[in-house]
mmCIF file of C-alpha atoms in Angstrom:
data_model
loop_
_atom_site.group_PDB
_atom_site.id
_atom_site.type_symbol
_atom_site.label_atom_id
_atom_site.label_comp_id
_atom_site.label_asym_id
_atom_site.label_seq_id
_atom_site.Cartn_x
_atom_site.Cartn_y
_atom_site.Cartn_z
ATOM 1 C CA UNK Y 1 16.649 13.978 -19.241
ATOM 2 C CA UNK Y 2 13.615 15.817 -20.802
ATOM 3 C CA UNK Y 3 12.798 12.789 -23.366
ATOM 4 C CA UNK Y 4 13.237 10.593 -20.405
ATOM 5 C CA UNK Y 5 11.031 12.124 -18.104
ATOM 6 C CA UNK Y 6 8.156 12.379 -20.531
ATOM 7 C CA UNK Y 7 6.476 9.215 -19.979
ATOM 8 C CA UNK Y 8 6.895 9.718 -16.013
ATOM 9 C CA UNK Y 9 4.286 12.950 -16.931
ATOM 10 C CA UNK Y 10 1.892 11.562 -19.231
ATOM 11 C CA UNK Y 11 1.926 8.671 -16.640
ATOM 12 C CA UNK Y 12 1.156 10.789 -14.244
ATOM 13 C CA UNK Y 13 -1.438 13.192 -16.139
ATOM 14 C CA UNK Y 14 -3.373 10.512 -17.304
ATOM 15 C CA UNK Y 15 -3.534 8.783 -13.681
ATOM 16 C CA UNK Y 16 -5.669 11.713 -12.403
ATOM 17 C CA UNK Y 17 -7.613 12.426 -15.764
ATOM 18 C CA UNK Y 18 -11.018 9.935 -14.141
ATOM 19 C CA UNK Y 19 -10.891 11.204 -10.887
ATOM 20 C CA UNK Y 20 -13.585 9.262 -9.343
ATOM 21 C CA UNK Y 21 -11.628 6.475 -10.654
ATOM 22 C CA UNK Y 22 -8.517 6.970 -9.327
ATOM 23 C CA UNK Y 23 -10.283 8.345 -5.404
ATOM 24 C CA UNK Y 24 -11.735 4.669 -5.265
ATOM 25 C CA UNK Y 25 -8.736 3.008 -5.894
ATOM 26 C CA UNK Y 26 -6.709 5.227 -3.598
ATOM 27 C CA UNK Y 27 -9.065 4.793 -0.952
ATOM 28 C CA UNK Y 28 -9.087 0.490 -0.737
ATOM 29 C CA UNK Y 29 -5.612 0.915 -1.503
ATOM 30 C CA UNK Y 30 -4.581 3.186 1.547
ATOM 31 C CA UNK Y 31 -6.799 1.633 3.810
ATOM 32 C CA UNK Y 32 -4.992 -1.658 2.610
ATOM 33 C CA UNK Y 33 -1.614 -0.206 3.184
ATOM 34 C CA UNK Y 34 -2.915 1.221 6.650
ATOM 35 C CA UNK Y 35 -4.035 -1.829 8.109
ATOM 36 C CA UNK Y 36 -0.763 -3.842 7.073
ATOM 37 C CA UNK Y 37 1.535 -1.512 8.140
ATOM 38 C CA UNK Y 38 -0.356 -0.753 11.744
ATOM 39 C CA UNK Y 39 -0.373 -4.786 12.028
ATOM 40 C CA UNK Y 40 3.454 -5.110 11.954
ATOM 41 C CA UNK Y 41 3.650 -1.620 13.816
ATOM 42 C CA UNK Y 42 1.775 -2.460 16.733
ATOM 43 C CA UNK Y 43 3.164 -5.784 16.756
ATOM 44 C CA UNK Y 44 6.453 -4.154 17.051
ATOM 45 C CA UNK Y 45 5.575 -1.912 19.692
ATOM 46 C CA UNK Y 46 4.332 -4.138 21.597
ATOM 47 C CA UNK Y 47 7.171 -6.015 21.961
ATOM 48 C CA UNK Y 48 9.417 -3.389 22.512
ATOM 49 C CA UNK Y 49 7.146 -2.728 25.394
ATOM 50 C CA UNK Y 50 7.626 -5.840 26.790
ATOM 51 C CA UNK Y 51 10.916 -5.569 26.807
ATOM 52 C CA UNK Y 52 11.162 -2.516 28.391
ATOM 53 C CA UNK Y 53 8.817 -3.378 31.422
ATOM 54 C CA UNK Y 54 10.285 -7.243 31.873
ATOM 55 C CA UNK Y 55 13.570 -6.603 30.923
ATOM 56 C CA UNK Y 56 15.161 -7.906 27.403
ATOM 57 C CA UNK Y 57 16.855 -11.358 26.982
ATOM 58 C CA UNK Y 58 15.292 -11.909 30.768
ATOM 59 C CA UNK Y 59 12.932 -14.126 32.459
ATOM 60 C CA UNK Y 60 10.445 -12.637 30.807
ATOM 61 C CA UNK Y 61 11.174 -14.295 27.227
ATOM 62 C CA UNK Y 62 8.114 -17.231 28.292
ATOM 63 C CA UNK Y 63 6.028 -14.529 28.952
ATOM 64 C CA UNK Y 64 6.825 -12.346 25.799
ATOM 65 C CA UNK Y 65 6.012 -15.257 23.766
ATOM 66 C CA UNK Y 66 2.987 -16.285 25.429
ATOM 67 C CA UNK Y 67 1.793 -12.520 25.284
ATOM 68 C CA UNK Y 68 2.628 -12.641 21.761
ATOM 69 C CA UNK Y 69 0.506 -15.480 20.723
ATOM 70 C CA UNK Y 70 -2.557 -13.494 22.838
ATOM 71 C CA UNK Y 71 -2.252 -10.294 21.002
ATOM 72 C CA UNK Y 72 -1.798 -12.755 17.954
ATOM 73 C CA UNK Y 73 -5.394 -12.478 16.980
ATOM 74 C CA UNK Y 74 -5.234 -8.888 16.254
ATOM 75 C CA UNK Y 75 -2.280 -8.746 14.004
ATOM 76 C CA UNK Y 76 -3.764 -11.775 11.766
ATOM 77 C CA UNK Y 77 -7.134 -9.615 11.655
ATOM 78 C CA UNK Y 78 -5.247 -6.791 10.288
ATOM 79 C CA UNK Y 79 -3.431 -8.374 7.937
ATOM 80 C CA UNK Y 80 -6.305 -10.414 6.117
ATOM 81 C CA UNK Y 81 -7.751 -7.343 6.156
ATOM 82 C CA UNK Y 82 -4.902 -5.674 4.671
ATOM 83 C CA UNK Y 83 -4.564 -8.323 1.858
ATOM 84 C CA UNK Y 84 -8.348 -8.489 1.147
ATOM 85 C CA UNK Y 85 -8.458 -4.870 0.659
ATOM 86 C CA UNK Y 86 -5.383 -5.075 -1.431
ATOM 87 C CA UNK Y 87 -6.417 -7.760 -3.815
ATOM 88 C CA UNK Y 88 -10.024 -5.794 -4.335
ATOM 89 C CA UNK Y 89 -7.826 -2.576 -4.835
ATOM 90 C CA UNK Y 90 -5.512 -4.273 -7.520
ATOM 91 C CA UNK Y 91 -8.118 -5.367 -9.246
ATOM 92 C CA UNK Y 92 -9.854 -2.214 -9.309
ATOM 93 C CA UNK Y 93 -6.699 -1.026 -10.505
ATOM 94 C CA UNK Y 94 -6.213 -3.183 -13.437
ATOM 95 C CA UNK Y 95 -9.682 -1.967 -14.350
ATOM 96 C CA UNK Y 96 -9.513 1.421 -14.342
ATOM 97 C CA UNK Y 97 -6.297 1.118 -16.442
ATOM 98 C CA UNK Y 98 -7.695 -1.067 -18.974
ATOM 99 C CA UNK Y 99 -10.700 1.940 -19.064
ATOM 100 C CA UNK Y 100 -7.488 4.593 -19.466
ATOM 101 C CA UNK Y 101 -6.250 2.533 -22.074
ATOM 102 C CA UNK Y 102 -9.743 2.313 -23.884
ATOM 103 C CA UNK Y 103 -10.092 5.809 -23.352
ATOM 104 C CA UNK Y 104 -6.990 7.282 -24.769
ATOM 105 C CA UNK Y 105 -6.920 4.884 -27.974
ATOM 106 C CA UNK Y 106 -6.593 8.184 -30.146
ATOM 107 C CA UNK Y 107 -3.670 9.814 -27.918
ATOM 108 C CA UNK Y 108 -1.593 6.499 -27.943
ATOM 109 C CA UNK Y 109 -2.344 6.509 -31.673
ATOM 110 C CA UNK Y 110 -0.706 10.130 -32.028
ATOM 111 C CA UNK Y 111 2.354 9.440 -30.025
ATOM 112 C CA UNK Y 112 3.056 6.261 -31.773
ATOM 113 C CA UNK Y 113 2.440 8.068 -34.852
ATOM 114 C CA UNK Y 114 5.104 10.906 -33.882
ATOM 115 C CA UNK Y 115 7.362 8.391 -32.972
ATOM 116 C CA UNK Y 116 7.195 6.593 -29.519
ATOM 117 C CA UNK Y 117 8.096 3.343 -29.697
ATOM 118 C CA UNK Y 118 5.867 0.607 -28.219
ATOM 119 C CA UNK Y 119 7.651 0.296 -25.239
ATOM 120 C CA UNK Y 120 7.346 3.614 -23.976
ATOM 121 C CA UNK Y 121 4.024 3.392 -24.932
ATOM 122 C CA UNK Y 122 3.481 0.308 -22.724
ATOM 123 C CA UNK Y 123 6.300 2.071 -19.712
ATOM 124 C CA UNK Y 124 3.383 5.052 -19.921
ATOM 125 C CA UNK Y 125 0.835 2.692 -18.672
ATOM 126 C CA UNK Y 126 2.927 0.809 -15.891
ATOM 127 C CA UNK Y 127 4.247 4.278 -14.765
ATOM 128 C CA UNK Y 128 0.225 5.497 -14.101
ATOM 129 C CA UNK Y 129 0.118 2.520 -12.583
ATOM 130 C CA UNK Y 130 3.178 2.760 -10.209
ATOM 131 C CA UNK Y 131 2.250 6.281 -9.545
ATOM 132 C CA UNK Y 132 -0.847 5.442 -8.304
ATOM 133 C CA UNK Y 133 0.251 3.044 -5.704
ATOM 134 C CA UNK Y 134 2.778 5.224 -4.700
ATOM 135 C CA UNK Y 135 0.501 7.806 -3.654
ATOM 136 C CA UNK Y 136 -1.905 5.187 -1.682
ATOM 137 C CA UNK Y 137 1.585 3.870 -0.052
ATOM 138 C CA UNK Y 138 1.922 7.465 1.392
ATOM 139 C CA UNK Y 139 -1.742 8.206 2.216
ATOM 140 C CA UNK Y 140 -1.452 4.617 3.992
ATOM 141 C CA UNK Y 141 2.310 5.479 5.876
ATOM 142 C CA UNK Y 142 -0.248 8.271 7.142
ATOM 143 C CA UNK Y 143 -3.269 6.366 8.255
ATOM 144 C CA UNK Y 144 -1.519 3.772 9.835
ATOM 145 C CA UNK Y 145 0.127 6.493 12.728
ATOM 146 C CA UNK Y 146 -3.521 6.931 13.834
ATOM 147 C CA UNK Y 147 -4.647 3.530 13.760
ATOM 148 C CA UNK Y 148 -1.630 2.239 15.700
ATOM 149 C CA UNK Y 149 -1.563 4.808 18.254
ATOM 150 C CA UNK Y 150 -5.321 3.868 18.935
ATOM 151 C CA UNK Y 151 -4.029 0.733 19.679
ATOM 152 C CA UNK Y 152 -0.846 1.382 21.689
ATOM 153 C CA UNK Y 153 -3.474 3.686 23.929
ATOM 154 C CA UNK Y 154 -6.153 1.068 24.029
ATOM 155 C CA UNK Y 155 -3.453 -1.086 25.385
ATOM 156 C CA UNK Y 156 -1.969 1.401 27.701
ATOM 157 C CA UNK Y 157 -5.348 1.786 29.404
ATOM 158 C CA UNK Y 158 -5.365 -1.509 29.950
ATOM 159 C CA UNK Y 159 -1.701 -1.915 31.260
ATOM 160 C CA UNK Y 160 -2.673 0.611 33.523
ATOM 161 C CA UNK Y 161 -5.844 -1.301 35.051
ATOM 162 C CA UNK Y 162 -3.493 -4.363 35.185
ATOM 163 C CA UNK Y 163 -1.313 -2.094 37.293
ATOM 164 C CA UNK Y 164 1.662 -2.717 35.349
ATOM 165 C CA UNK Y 165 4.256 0.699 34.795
ATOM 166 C CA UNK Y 166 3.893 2.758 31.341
ATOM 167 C CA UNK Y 167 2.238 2.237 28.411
ATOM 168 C CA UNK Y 168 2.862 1.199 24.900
ATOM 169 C CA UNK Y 169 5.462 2.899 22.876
ATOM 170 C CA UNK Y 170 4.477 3.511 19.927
ATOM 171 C CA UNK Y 171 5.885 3.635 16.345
ATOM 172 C CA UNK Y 172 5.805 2.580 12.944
ATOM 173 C CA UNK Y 173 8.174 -0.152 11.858
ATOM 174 C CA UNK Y 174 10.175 0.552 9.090
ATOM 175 C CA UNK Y 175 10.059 -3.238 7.992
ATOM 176 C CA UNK Y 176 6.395 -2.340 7.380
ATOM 177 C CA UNK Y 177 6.867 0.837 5.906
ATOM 178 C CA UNK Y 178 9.261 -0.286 3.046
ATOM 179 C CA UNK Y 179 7.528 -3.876 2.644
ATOM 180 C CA UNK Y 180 3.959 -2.556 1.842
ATOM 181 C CA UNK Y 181 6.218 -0.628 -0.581
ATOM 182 C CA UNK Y 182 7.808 -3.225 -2.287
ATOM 183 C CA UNK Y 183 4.430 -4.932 -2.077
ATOM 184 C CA UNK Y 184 2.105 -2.410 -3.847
ATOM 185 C CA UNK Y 185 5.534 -1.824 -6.293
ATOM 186 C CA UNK Y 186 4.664 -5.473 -7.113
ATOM 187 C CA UNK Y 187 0.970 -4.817 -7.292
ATOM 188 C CA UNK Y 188 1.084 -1.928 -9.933
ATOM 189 C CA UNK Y 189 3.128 -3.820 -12.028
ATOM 190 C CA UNK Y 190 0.955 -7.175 -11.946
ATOM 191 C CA UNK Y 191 -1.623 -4.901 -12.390
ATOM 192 C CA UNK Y 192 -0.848 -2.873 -15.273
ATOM 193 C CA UNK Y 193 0.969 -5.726 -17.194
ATOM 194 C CA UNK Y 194 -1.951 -6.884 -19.363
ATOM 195 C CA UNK Y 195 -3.115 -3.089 -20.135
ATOM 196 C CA UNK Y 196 0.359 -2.382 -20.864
ATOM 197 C CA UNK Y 197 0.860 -5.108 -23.261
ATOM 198 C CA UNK Y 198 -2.484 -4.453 -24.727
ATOM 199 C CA UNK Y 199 -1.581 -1.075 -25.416
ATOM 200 C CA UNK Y 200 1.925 -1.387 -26.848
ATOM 201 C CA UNK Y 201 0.726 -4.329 -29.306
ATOM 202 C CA UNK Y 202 -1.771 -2.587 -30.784
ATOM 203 C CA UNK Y 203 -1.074 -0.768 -34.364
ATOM 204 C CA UNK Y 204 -1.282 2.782 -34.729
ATOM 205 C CA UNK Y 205 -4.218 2.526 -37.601
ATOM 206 C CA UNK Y 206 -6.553 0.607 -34.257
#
């Protein structure tokens, strides 16, 4: 279990080694993560409003979907943000693991020279990687309660102008929670598979 977990903590070690490095990618990545997941979220919540002021599987099914397509401007403006933000982030993080890489020429040299095959090598790489996103996916699970309760209350205010009962309920949907997972998974991997290669390829005399 000791061996095993080894590469999870150099991964993890060298991830916050350039710290300036790793606070920019955190940041586009949260605020990526933040703005996808409050786009589904609100969308959600919306609807489950609707529901509970017209009544579900009711009349009011015409008028869901017609207040759907109004509010759709706002969830489309989220998520193009979202996805912007998370293409600039990936490739900032394929570039400040290439620079890890560069950096740490001599320390990959060592432990292939003690032993580690290139594979670990290359796993040490994709885990810094992986642990990165992982961290902006929880930073982001935590921005996006702020950001979609902004909304729910914008929208409450104006519920209440439109004299119509309660106001938004608000949560995050766990659709959005576990797909910007999966997504930024997919991202650290895509990311980190060219340094990663790089790395294990090269010969312990380079």
């Amino acid at each position: 279990a000791g061996r095993a977990g080894r590469p999870l903590l150099l991964g993890v070690r060298t991830s916050m080694r350039r710290r300036t490095r790793l606070a920019l990618t955190l940041v586009t990545l949260t605020i990526a993560g933040a703005f996808f997941i409050s786009a589904l979220s609100f969308r959600t919540s919306m609807m489950a409003t609707h529901d509970r002021v017209f009544g579900e599987g009711t009349y009011g099914a015409d008028d869901r979907y017609a207040f759907d397509q109004h509010m759709l401007m706002i969830y489309v403006f989220l998520i193009v943000v979202g996805v912007v933000l998370a293409a600039v982030g990936s490739l900032g993080l394929m570039t400040a693991t290439s620079l890890n890489v560069l950096d740490r020429r001599r320390e990959l040299g060592v432990l292939r020279a003690i032993g580690a095959s290139p594979t670990m090598v290359g796993g040490i790489v994709v885990i810094e990687a992986v642990f990165v996103v992982v961290l902006a996916w929880v930073l982001g699970v935590m921005l996006a309660w702020p950001i979609t309760a902004a909304l729910g209350n914008l929208m409450s205010s104006l519920m209440a102008l439109a004299r119509m009962r309660g106001g938004v309920v608000v949560s995050l949907a766990p659709v959005a929670v576990t797909g910007w997972l999966g997504i930024s998974a997919a991202l650290a991997v895509v990311s980190s598979l060219a340094p990663a290669v790089s790395a294990s390829r090269r010969s312990i005399r380079e």
